Amino acid sequence: MNKDKMFSYHKWVTLACLQHVRDLGEELYKTEGINSFASIQETTEHVLGVEKLWLLRMSGVANPTFEHFDVETTEQAAESFMLLHAEMELFFASLPEAQWQETLHYRNMRGDDFSTTREEMLFTFVNHASYHRGQVTSLLRQFGKEGMALDYIYYQKQNR
């Protein structure tokens, strides 16, 4: 898939998911359930921190530190994602195609060494966020609420 389309979808679905939670009731954002992270808020904090890690790795930082974001509300979370995604877009736009294929070396949070292209890094963090959006849906169902249609086909339909 085209990198620009993939990232555009990622931005859309991230904000759509947060808006869905907000529409169902802001109190659900901090409600605890059973999942990898206890709440939607904690899941959101994790995803933001990981996306920032990937941006730093893509920028050539081999061993970045995890940044914690203040996302007490869905509105703060949406704003944090928009700012981070704008920073990512500026960086992505500065890269010629050859740099997308360049292999970078980095260490993950467990200390394991990896060598990956920027293009593979983009796919990795988009896929990672998809996994956690599924967990948000799981939490919502635990709270007796419906998830939402987050598949790419819905993005396509809305953005034609």
Tab-separated table of N, CA, C and O in Angstrom, residues 3-80:
chain	number	residue	atom	x	y	z
A	3	LYS	N	2.466	4.550	1.083
A	3	LYS	CA	2.785	5.039	2.429
A	3	LYS	C	1.892	6.208	2.837
A	3	LYS	O	1.449	6.273	3.984
A	4	ASP	N	1.628	7.128	1.915
A	4	ASP	CA	0.795	8.290	2.248
A	4	ASP	C	-0.626	7.872	2.595
A	4	ASP	O	-1.216	8.384	3.548
A	5	LYS	N	-1.181	6.936	1.818
A	5	LYS	CA	-2.526	6.436	2.114
A	5	LYS	C	-2.567	5.736	3.463
A	5	LYS	O	-3.508	5.902	4.231
A	6	MET	N	-1.539	4.923	3.718
A	6	MET	CA	-1.503	4.193	4.977
A	6	MET	C	-1.473	5.154	6.166
A	6	MET	O	-2.211	4.987	7.130
A	7	PHE	N	-0.630	6.180	6.067
A	7	PHE	CA	-0.536	7.117	7.184
A	7	PHE	C	-1.797	7.969	7.293
A	7	PHE	O	-2.254	8.268	8.404
A	8	SER	N	-2.379	8.330	6.175
A	8	SER	CA	-3.627	9.090	6.195
A	8	SER	C	-4.737	8.291	6.880
A	8	SER	O	-5.491	8.820	7.707
A	9	TYR	N	-4.834	7.012	6.541
A	9	TYR	CA	-5.800	6.129	7.204
A	9	TYR	C	-5.510	6.072	8.700
A	9	TYR	O	-6.415	6.184	9.531
A	10	HIS	N	-4.253	5.901	9.055
A	10	HIS	CA	-3.859	5.805	10.460
A	10	HIS	C	-4.308	7.050	11.240
A	10	HIS	O	-4.859	6.937	12.341
A	11	LYS	N	-4.078	8.215	10.687
A	11	LYS	CA	-4.492	9.456	11.358
A	11	LYS	C	-6.006	9.493	11.524
A	11	LYS	O	-6.509	9.819	12.602
A	12	TRP	N	-6.723	9.173	10.457
A	12	TRP	CA	-8.188	9.196	10.490
A	12	TRP	C	-8.735	8.241	11.541
A	12	TRP	O	-9.569	8.609	12.360
A	13	VAL	N	-8.264	6.989	11.522
A	13	VAL	CA	-8.824	5.968	12.399
A	13	VAL	C	-8.470	6.241	13.861
A	13	VAL	O	-9.269	5.969	14.759
A	14	THR	N	-7.318	6.811	14.108
A	14	THR	CA	-6.929	7.152	15.484
A	14	THR	C	-7.897	8.160	16.070
A	14	THR	O	-8.426	7.980	17.173
A	15	LEU	N	-8.163	9.222	15.323
A	15	LEU	CA	-9.080	10.259	15.815
A	15	LEU	C	-10.524	9.772	15.844
A	15	LEU	O	-11.284	10.115	16.756
A	16	ALA	N	-10.913	8.943	14.870
A	16	ALA	CA	-12.277	8.399	14.851
A	16	ALA	C	-12.523	7.519	16.068
A	16	ALA	O	-13.608	7.560	16.670
A	17	CYS	N	-11.540	6.749	16.453
A	17	CYS	CA	-11.667	5.876	17.624
A	17	CYS	C	-11.834	6.717	18.893
A	17	CYS	O	-12.720	6.452	19.719
A	18	LEU	N	-11.020	7.738	19.054
A	18	LEU	CA	-11.141	8.610	20.223
A	18	LEU	C	-12.482	9.344	20.232
A	18	LEU	O	-13.107	9.494	21.287
A	19	GLN	N	-12.936	9.777	19.069
A	19	GLN	CA	-14.229	10.459	18.989
A	19	GLN	C	-15.361	9.506	19.378
A	19	GLN	O	-16.311	9.895	20.058
A	20	HIS	N	-15.257	8.256	18.964
A	20	HIS	CA	-16.270	7.259	19.302
A	20	HIS	C	-16.345	7.077	20.818
A	20	HIS	O	-17.437	7.046	21.391
A	21	VAL	N	-15.195	6.984	21.465
A	21	VAL	CA	-15.166	6.857	22.924
A	21	VAL	C	-15.791	8.096	23.553
A	21	VAL	O	-16.617	7.997	24.468
A	22	ARG	N	-15.428	9.264	23.080
A	22	ARG	CA	-15.984	10.519	23.613
A	22	ARG	C	-17.501	10.549	23.439
A	22	ARG	O	-18.232	10.926	24.368
A	23	ASP	N	-17.984	10.127	22.279
A	23	ASP	CA	-19.428	10.129	22.017
A	23	ASP	C	-20.181	9.167	22.937
A	23	ASP	O	-21.327	9.424	23.308
A	24	LEU	N	-19.538	8.055	23.296
A	24	LEU	CA	-20.181	7.074	24.183
A	24	LEU	C	-20.187	7.533	25.634
A	24	LEU	O	-20.985	7.055	26.432
A	25	GLY	N	-19.278	8.426	25.972
A	25	GLY	CA	-19.199	8.950	27.335
A	25	GLY	C	-17.769	9.030	27.804
A	25	GLY	O	-17.075	8.011	27.877
A	26	GLU	N	-17.319	10.218	28.101
A	26	GLU	CA	-15.932	10.468	28.494
A	26	GLU	C	-15.509	9.590	29.677
A	26	GLU	O	-14.347	9.200	29.780
A	27	GLU	N	-16.458	9.234	30.545
A	27	GLU	CA	-16.108	8.420	31.717
A	27	GLU	C	-15.557	7.047	31.323
A	27	GLU	O	-14.789	6.441	32.062
A	28	LEU	N	-15.921	6.560	30.137
A	28	LEU	CA	-15.416	5.262	29.668
A	28	LEU	C	-13.915	5.279	29.414
A	28	LEU	O	-13.254	4.245	29.478
A	29	TYR	N	-13.389	6.443	29.138
A	29	TYR	CA	-11.972	6.604	28.819
A	29	TYR	C	-11.074	6.127	29.964
A	29	TYR	O	-10.013	5.562	29.727
A	30	LYS	N	-11.515	6.358	31.203
A	30	LYS	CA	-10.716	5.979	32.370
A	30	LYS	C	-11.243	4.735	33.080
A	30	LYS	O	-10.624	4.259	34.031
A	31	THR	N	-12.367	4.197	32.629
A	31	THR	CA	-12.930	3.012	33.260
A	31	THR	C	-11.991	1.831	33.078
A	31	THR	O	-11.446	1.624	31.997
A	32	GLU	N	-11.806	1.056	34.136
A	32	GLU	CA	-10.878	-0.074	34.074
A	32	GLU	C	-11.591	-1.351	33.664
A	32	GLU	O	-12.730	-1.599	34.057
A	33	GLY	N	-10.906	-2.124	32.854
A	33	GLY	CA	-11.391	-3.410	32.391
A	33	GLY	C	-10.234	-4.398	32.366
A	33	GLY	O	-9.191	-4.155	32.986
A	34	ILE	N	-10.431	-5.476	31.639
A	34	ILE	CA	-9.400	-6.514	31.554
A	34	ILE	C	-8.821	-6.506	30.141
A	34	ILE	O	-9.523	-6.800	29.171
A	35	ASN	N	-7.550	-6.115	30.042
A	35	ASN	CA	-6.859	-6.057	28.765
A	35	ASN	C	-5.370	-5.863	29.035
A	35	ASN	O	-4.955	-5.849	30.187
A	36	SER	N	-4.572	-5.668	28.002
A	36	SER	CA	-3.141	-5.417	28.194
A	36	SER	C	-2.907	-4.202	29.078
A	36	SER	O	-1.991	-4.168	29.887
A	37	PHE	N	-3.723	-3.184	28.882
A	37	PHE	CA	-3.696	-1.982	29.707
A	37	PHE	C	-5.070	-1.859	30.348
A	37	PHE	O	-6.080	-2.221	29.749
A	38	ALA	N	-5.111	-1.326	31.549
A	38	ALA	CA	-6.350	-1.356	32.334
A	38	ALA	C	-7.460	-0.473	31.781
A	38	ALA	O	-8.631	-0.723	32.047
A	39	SER	N	-7.122	0.544	31.012
A	39	SER	CA	-8.150	1.475	30.533
A	39	SER	C	-7.822	1.944	29.122
A	39	SER	O	-6.706	1.758	28.628
A	40	ILE	N	-8.789	2.590	28.514
A	40	ILE	CA	-8.567	3.188	27.191
A	40	ILE	C	-7.524	4.287	27.311
A	40	ILE	O	-6.668	4.441	26.436
A	41	GLN	N	-7.558	5.027	28.411
A	41	GLN	CA	-6.569	6.081	28.621
A	41	GLN	C	-5.158	5.495	28.652
A	41	GLN	O	-4.252	6.002	27.984
A	42	GLU	N	-4.948	4.425	29.409
A	42	GLU	CA	-3.614	3.821	29.490
A	42	GLU	C	-3.183	3.250	28.137
A	42	GLU	O	-2.009	3.338	27.769
A	43	THR	N	-4.130	2.694	27.394
A	43	THR	CA	-3.828	2.187	26.056
A	43	THR	C	-3.387	3.334	25.154
A	43	THR	O	-2.406	3.226	24.411
A	44	THR	N	-4.098	4.447	25.243
A	44	THR	CA	-3.790	5.626	24.436
A	44	THR	C	-2.408	6.175	24.781
A	44	THR	O	-1.621	6.517	23.883
A	45	GLU	N	-2.103	6.256	26.061
A	45	GLU	CA	-0.779	6.732	26.492
A	45	GLU	C	0.326	5.855	25.905
A	45	GLU	O	1.349	6.362	25.439
A	46	HIS	N	0.100	4.550	25.936
A	46	HIS	CA	1.083	3.613	25.394
A	46	HIS	C	1.283	3.827	23.897
A	46	HIS	O	2.427	3.917	23.424
A	47	VAL	N	0.191	3.900	23.156
A	47	VAL	CA	0.293	4.048	21.700
A	47	VAL	C	1.003	5.351	21.337
A	47	VAL	O	1.875	5.363	20.459
A	48	LEU	N	0.671	6.429	22.007
A	48	LEU	CA	1.348	7.704	21.741
A	48	LEU	C	2.850	7.596	21.999
A	48	LEU	O	3.665	8.037	21.174
A	49	GLY	N	3.213	7.023	23.131
A	49	GLY	CA	4.631	6.879	23.455
A	49	GLY	C	5.373	6.022	22.449
A	49	GLY	O	6.496	6.344	22.041
A	50	VAL	N	4.732	4.957	22.012
A	50	VAL	CA	5.364	4.065	21.028
A	50	VAL	C	5.500	4.764	19.676
A	50	VAL	O	6.532	4.647	19.008
A	51	GLU	N	4.479	5.500	19.272
A	51	GLU	CA	4.582	6.219	17.993
A	51	GLU	C	5.714	7.241	18.030
A	51	GLU	O	6.426	7.418	17.049
A	52	LYS	N	5.884	7.907	19.162
A	52	LYS	CA	6.987	8.864	19.285
A	52	LYS	C	8.332	8.125	19.199
A	52	LYS	O	9.272	8.601	18.550
A	53	LEU	N	8.414	6.939	19.824
A	53	LEU	CA	9.629	6.129	19.709
A	53	LEU	C	9.949	5.823	18.251
A	53	LEU	O	11.100	5.930	17.816
A	54	TRP	N	8.921	5.421	17.496
A	54	TRP	CA	9.156	5.081	16.085
A	54	TRP	C	9.594	6.303	15.285
A	54	TRP	O	10.470	6.195	14.429
A	55	LEU	N	9.015	7.456	15.568
A	55	LEU	CA	9.457	8.665	14.865
A	55	LEU	C	10.932	8.928	15.159
A	55	LEU	O	11.708	9.239	14.246
A	56	LEU	N	11.320	8.800	16.407
A	56	LEU	CA	12.722	9.029	16.770
A	56	LEU	C	13.639	8.001	16.104
A	56	LEU	O	14.694	8.355	15.585
A	57	ARG	N	13.217	6.743	16.093
A	57	ARG	CA	14.010	5.716	15.406
A	57	ARG	C	14.134	6.022	13.920
A	57	ARG	O	15.205	5.876	13.334
A	58	MET	N	13.022	6.427	13.318
A	58	MET	CA	13.043	6.758	11.890
A	58	MET	C	13.943	7.957	11.613
A	58	MET	O	14.472	8.104	10.512
A	59	SER	N	14.103	8.808	12.624
A	59	SER	CA	14.972	9.982	12.500
A	59	SER	C	16.432	9.642	12.733
A	59	SER	O	17.289	10.516	12.647
A	60	GLY	N	16.712	8.380	13.085
A	60	GLY	CA	18.086	7.944	13.260
A	60	GLY	C	18.533	7.812	14.704
A	60	GLY	O	19.705	7.527	14.960
A	61	VAL	N	17.639	8.001	15.666
A	61	VAL	CA	17.991	7.834	17.077
A	61	VAL	C	17.943	6.336	17.387
A	61	VAL	O	16.870	5.730	17.336
A	62	ALA	N	19.083	5.750	17.683
A	62	ALA	CA	19.173	4.295	17.835
A	62	ALA	C	18.565	3.775	19.131
A	62	ALA	O	18.086	2.652	19.189
A	63	ASN	N	18.566	4.588	20.179
A	63	ASN	CA	18.077	4.123	21.468
A	63	ASN	C	17.289	5.236	22.169
A	63	ASN	O	17.704	5.739	23.209
A	64	PRO	N	16.143	5.626	21.610
A	64	PRO	CA	15.379	6.725	22.201
A	64	PRO	C	14.727	6.316	23.525
A	64	PRO	O	14.525	5.135	23.787
A	65	THR	N	14.422	7.305	24.326
A	65	THR	CA	13.709	7.036	25.575
A	65	THR	C	12.204	7.202	25.344
A	65	THR	O	11.773	7.973	24.487
A	66	PHE	N	11.435	6.453	26.109
A	66	PHE	CA	9.981	6.474	25.998
A	66	PHE	C	9.450	7.763	26.600
A	66	PHE	O	9.787	8.107	27.729
A	67	GLU	N	8.650	8.480	25.837
A	67	GLU	CA	8.064	9.736	26.303
A	67	GLU	C	6.641	9.480	26.784
A	67	GLU	O	5.856	8.822	26.110
A	68	HIS	N	6.320	10.007	27.955
A	68	HIS	CA	4.961	9.884	28.490
A	68	HIS	C	4.174	11.136	28.131
A	68	HIS	O	4.683	12.253	28.237
A	69	PHE	N	2.952	10.933	27.691
A	69	PHE	CA	2.081	12.031	27.278
A	69	PHE	C	0.976	12.224	28.304
A	69	PHE	O	0.453	11.254	28.850
A	70	ASP	N	0.611	13.491	28.547
A	70	ASP	CA	-0.488	13.819	29.453
A	70	ASP	C	-1.784	13.786	28.658
A	70	ASP	O	-2.074	14.705	27.895
A	71	VAL	N	-2.509	12.705	28.797
A	71	VAL	CA	-3.762	12.525	28.044
A	71	VAL	C	-4.889	12.152	29.004
A	71	VAL	O	-5.459	11.081	28.931
A	72	GLU	N	-5.192	13.067	29.896
A	72	GLU	CA	-6.227	12.832	30.905
A	72	GLU	C	-7.628	12.749	30.306
A	72	GLU	O	-8.524	12.171	30.913
A	73	THR	N	-7.812	13.344	29.131
A	73	THR	CA	-9.125	13.333	28.471
A	73	THR	C	-8.951	12.895	27.020
A	73	THR	O	-7.840	12.942	26.476
A	74	THR	N	-10.050	12.514	26.396
A	74	THR	CA	-9.978	12.157	24.978
A	74	THR	C	-9.585	13.374	24.144
A	74	THR	O	-8.916	13.225	23.123
A	75	GLU	N	-9.984	14.550	24.578
A	75	GLU	CA	-9.612	15.764	23.847
A	75	GLU	C	-8.102	15.984	23.893
A	75	GLU	O	-7.480	16.295	22.877
A	76	GLN	N	-7.485	15.799	25.062
A	76	GLN	CA	-6.029	15.926	25.170
A	76	GLN	C	-5.336	14.855	24.332
A	76	GLN	O	-4.307	15.120	23.705
A	77	ALA	N	-5.904	13.655	24.324
A	77	ALA	CA	-5.318	12.571	23.532
A	77	ALA	C	-5.373	12.907	22.050
A	77	ALA	O	-4.380	12.753	21.333
A	78	ALA	N	-6.527	13.377	21.580
A	78	ALA	CA	-6.669	13.728	20.165
A	78	ALA	C	-5.686	14.834	19.790
A	78	ALA	O	-5.041	14.767	18.736
A	79	GLU	N	-5.554	15.834	20.653
A	79	GLU	CA	-4.622	16.925	20.378
A	79	GLU	C	-3.182	16.413	20.323
A	79	GLU	O	-2.409	16.792	19.440
A	80	SER	N	-2.818	15.532	21.240
A	80	SER	CA	-1.464	14.973	21.254
A	80	SER	C	-1.183	14.177	19.986
A	80	SER	O	-0.102	14.283	19.403
